[in-house]
PDB file of C-alpha atoms in Angstrom:
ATOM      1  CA  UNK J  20     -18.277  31.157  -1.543  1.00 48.00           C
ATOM      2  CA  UNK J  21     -21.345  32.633  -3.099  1.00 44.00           C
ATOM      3  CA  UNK J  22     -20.859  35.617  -2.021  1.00 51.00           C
ATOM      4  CA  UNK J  23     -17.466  36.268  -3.005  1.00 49.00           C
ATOM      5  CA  UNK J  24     -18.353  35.002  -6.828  1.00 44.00           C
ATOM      6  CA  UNK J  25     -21.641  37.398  -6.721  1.00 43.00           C
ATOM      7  CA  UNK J  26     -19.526  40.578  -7.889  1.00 45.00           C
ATOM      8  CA  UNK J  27     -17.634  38.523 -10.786  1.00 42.00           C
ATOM      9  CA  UNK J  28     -21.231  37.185 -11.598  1.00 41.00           C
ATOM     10  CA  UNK J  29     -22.342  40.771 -12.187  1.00 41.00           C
ATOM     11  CA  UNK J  30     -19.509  41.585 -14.537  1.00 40.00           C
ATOM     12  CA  UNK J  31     -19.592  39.210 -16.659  1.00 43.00           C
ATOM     13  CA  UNK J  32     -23.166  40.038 -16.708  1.00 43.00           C
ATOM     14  CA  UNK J  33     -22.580  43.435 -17.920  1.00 44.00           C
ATOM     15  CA  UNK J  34     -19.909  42.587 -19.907  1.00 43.00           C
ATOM     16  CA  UNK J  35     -22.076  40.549 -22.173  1.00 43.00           C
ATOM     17  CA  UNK J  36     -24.658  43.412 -23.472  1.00 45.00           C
ATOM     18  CA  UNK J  37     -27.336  43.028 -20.596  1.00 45.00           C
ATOM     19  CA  UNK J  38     -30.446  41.535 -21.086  1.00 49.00           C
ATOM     20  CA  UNK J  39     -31.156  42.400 -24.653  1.00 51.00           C
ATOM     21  CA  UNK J  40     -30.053  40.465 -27.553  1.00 63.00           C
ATOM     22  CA  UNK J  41     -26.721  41.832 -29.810  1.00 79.00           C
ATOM     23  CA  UNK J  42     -27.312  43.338 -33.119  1.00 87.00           C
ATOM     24  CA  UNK J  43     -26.975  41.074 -35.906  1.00 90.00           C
ATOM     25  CA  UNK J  44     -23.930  42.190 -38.359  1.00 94.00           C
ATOM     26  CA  UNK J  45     -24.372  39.646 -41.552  1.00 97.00           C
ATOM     27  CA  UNK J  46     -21.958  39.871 -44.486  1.00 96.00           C
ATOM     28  CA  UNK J  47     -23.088  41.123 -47.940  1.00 96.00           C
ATOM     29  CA  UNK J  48     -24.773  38.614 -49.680  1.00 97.00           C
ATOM     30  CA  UNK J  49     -25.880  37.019 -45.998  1.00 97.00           C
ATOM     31  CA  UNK J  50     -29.531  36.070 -45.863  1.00 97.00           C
ATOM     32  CA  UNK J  51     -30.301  37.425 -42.102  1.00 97.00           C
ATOM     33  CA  UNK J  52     -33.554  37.650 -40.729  1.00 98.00           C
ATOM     34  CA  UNK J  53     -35.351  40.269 -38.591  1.00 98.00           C
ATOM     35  CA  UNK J  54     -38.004  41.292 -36.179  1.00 98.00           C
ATOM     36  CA  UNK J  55     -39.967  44.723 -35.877  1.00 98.00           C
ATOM     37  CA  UNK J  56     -37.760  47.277 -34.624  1.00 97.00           C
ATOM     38  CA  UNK J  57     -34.875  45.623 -34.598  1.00 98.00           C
ATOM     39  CA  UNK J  58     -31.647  46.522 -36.479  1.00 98.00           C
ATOM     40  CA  UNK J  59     -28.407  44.839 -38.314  1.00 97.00           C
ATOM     41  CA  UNK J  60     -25.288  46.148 -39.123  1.00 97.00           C
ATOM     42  CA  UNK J  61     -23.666  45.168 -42.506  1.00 96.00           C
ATOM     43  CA  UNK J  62     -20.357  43.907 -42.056  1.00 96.00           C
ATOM     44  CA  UNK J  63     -17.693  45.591 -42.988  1.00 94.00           C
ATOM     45  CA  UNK J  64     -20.204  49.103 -44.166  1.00 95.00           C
ATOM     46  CA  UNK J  65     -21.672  51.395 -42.520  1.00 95.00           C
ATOM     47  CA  UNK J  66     -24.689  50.513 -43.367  1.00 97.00           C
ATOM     48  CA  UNK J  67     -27.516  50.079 -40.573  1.00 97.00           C
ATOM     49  CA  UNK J  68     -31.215  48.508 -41.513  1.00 97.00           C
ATOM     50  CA  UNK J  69     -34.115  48.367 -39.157  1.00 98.00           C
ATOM     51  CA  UNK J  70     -37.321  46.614 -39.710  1.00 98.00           C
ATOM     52  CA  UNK J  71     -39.964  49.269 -38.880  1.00 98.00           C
ATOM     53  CA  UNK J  72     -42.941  47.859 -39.659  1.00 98.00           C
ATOM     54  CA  UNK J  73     -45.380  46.029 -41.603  1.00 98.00           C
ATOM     55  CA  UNK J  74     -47.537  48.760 -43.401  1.00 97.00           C
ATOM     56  CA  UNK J  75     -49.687  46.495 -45.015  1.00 96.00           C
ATOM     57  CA  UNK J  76     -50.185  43.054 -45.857  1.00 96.00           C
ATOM     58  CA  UNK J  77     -52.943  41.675 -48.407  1.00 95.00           C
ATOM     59  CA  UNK J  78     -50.798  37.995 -48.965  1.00 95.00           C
ATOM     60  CA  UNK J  79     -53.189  35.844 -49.822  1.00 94.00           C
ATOM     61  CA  UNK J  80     -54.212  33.112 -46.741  1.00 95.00           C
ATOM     62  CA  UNK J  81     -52.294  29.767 -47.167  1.00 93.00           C
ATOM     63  CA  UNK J  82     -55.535  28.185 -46.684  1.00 94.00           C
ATOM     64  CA  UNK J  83     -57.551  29.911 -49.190  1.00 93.00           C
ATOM     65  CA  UNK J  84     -57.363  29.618 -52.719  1.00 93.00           C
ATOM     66  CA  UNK J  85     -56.872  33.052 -54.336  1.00 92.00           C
ATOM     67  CA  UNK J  86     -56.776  34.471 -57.852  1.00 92.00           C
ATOM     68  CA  UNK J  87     -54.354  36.983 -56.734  1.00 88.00           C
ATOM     69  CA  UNK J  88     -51.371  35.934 -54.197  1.00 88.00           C
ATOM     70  CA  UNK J  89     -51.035  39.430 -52.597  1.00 92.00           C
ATOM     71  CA  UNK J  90     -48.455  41.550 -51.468  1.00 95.00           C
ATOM     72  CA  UNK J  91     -46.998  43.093 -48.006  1.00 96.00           C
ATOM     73  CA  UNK J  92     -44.911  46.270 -47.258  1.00 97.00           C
ATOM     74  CA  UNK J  93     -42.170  45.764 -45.123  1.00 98.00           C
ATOM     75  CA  UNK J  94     -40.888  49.400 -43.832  1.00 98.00           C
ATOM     76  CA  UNK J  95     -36.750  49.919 -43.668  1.00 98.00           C
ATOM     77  CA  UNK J  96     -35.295  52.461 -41.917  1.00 98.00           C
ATOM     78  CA  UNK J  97     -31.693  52.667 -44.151  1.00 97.00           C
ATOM     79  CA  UNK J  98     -28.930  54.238 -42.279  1.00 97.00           C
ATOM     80  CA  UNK J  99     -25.321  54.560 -44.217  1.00 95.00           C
ATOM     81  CA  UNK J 100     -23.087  56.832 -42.088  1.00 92.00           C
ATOM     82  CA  UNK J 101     -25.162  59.810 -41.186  1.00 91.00           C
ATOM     83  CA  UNK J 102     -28.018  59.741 -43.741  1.00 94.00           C
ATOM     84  CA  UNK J 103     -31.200  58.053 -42.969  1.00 96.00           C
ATOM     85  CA  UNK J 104     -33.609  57.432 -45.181  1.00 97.00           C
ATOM     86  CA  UNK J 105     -37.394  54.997 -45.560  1.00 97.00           C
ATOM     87  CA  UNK J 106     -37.534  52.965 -47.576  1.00 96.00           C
ATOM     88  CA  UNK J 107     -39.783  49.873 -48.804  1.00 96.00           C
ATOM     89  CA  UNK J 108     -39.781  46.311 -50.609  1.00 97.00           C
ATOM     90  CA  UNK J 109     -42.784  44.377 -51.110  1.00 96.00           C
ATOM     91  CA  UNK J 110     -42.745  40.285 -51.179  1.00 95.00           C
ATOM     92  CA  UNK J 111     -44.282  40.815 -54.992  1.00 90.00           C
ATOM     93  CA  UNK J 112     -41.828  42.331 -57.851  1.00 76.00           C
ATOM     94  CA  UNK J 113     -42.670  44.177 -60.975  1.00 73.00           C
ATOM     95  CA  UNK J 114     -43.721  47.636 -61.409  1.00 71.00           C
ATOM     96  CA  UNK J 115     -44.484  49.689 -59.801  1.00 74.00           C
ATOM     97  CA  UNK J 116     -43.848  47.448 -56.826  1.00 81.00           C
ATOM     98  CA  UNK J 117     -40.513  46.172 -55.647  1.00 91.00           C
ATOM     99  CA  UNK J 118     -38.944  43.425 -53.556  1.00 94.00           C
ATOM    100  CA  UNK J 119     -35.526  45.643 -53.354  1.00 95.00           C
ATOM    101  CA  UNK J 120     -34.273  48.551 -52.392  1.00 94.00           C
ATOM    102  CA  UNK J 121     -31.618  51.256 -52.845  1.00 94.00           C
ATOM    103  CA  UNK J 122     -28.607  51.866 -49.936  1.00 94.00           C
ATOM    104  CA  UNK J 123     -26.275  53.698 -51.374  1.00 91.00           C
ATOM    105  CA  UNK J 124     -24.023  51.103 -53.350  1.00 94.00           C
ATOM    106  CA  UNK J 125     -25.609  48.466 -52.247  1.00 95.00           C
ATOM    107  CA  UNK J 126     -29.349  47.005 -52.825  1.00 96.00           C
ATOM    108  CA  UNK J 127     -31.580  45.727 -49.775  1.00 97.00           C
ATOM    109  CA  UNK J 128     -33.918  42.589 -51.217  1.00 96.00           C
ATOM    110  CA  UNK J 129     -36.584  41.089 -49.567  1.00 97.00           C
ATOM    111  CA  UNK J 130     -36.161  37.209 -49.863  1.00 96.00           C
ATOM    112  CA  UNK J 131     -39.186  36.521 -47.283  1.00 96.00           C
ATOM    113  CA  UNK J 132     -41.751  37.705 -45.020  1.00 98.00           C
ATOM    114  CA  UNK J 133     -42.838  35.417 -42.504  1.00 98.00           C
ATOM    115  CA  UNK J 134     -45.311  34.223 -41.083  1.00 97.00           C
ATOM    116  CA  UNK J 135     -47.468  33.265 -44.072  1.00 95.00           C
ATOM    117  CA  UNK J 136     -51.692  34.626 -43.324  1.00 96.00           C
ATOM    118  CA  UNK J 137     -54.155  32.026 -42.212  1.00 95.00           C
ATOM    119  CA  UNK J 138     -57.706  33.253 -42.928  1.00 94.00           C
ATOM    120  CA  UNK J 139     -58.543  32.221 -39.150  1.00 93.00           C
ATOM    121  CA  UNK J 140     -55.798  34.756 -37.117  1.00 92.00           C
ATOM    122  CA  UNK J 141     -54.882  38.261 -37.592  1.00 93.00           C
ATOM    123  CA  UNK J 142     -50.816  38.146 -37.271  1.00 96.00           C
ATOM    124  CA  UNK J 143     -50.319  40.572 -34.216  1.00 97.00           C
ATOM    125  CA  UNK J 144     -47.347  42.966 -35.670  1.00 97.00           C
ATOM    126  CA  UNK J 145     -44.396  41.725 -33.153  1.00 97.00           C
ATOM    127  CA  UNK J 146     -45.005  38.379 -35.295  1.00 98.00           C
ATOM    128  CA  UNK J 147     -43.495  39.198 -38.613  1.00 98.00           C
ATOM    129  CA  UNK J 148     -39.851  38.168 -39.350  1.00 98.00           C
ATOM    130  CA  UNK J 149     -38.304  39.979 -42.926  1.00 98.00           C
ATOM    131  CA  UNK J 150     -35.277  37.558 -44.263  1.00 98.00           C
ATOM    132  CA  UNK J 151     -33.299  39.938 -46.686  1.00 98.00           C
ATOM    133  CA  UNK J 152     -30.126  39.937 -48.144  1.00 98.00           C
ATOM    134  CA  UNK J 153     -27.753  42.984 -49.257  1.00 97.00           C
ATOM    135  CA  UNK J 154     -25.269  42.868 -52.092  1.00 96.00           C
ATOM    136  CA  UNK J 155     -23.770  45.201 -54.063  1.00 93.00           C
ATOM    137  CA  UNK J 156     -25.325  47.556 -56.597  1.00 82.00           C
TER     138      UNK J 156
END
């Protein structure tokens, strides 16, 4: 018996994506959330985002008291159709700092950068998760 299901077994298994997870396609104005190097498609755009990187990160320890909270640079790679372009948002506003960006006609904003520092572990770079929203310019 098992050997006459093994062949369906294997389709379906290729028939589902393989072994890595599907790319996440949130709406505009969907909070989605995600890791480095991974990449969403906007639902109903073209538009592609992919979390490069963390290019620096100076938050301020949640077990520290700080004057200043600090800021982190999350790195986008913004693809609409065939243009590609970097861009970043930081997780504090105001000039000449930002916590959106441009896509075309829409705006990428950075709603959260997780996980928050602790003054007693580095975070190793696989470990940051950017939540971010898009909506229209």
């Amino acid at each position: 018996m098992l050997r006459a299901m093994t062949p369906f077994l294997f389709l379906a298994a290729c028939a589902s994506g393989g072994n890595g997870p599907s790319m996440p396609t949130p709406a505009v104005n969907e909070e989605f959330t995600l890791a480095p190097g991974q990449t969403a498609g906007v639902s109903g755009t073209s538009l592609r985002l992919t979390f490069e990187r963390v290019s620096e990160d100076s938050r301020c320890p949640v077990d520290v008291t700080c004057i200043w909270e600090g800021d982190a640079v999350v790195v986008l790679k913004v693809k609409i159709e065939a243009d590609e372009v970097t861009r970043e948002v930081h997780t504090q506003g105001g000039e000449p700092r930002s916590r959106r960006a441009p896509a075309g006609e829409y705006v990428v904003t950075l709603v959260r950068l997780d996980p928050a520092p602790r003054s007693t572990a580095a975070i190793e770079p696989s470990a940051y998760r950017a939540t971010l929203v898009v909506s229209r310019d």
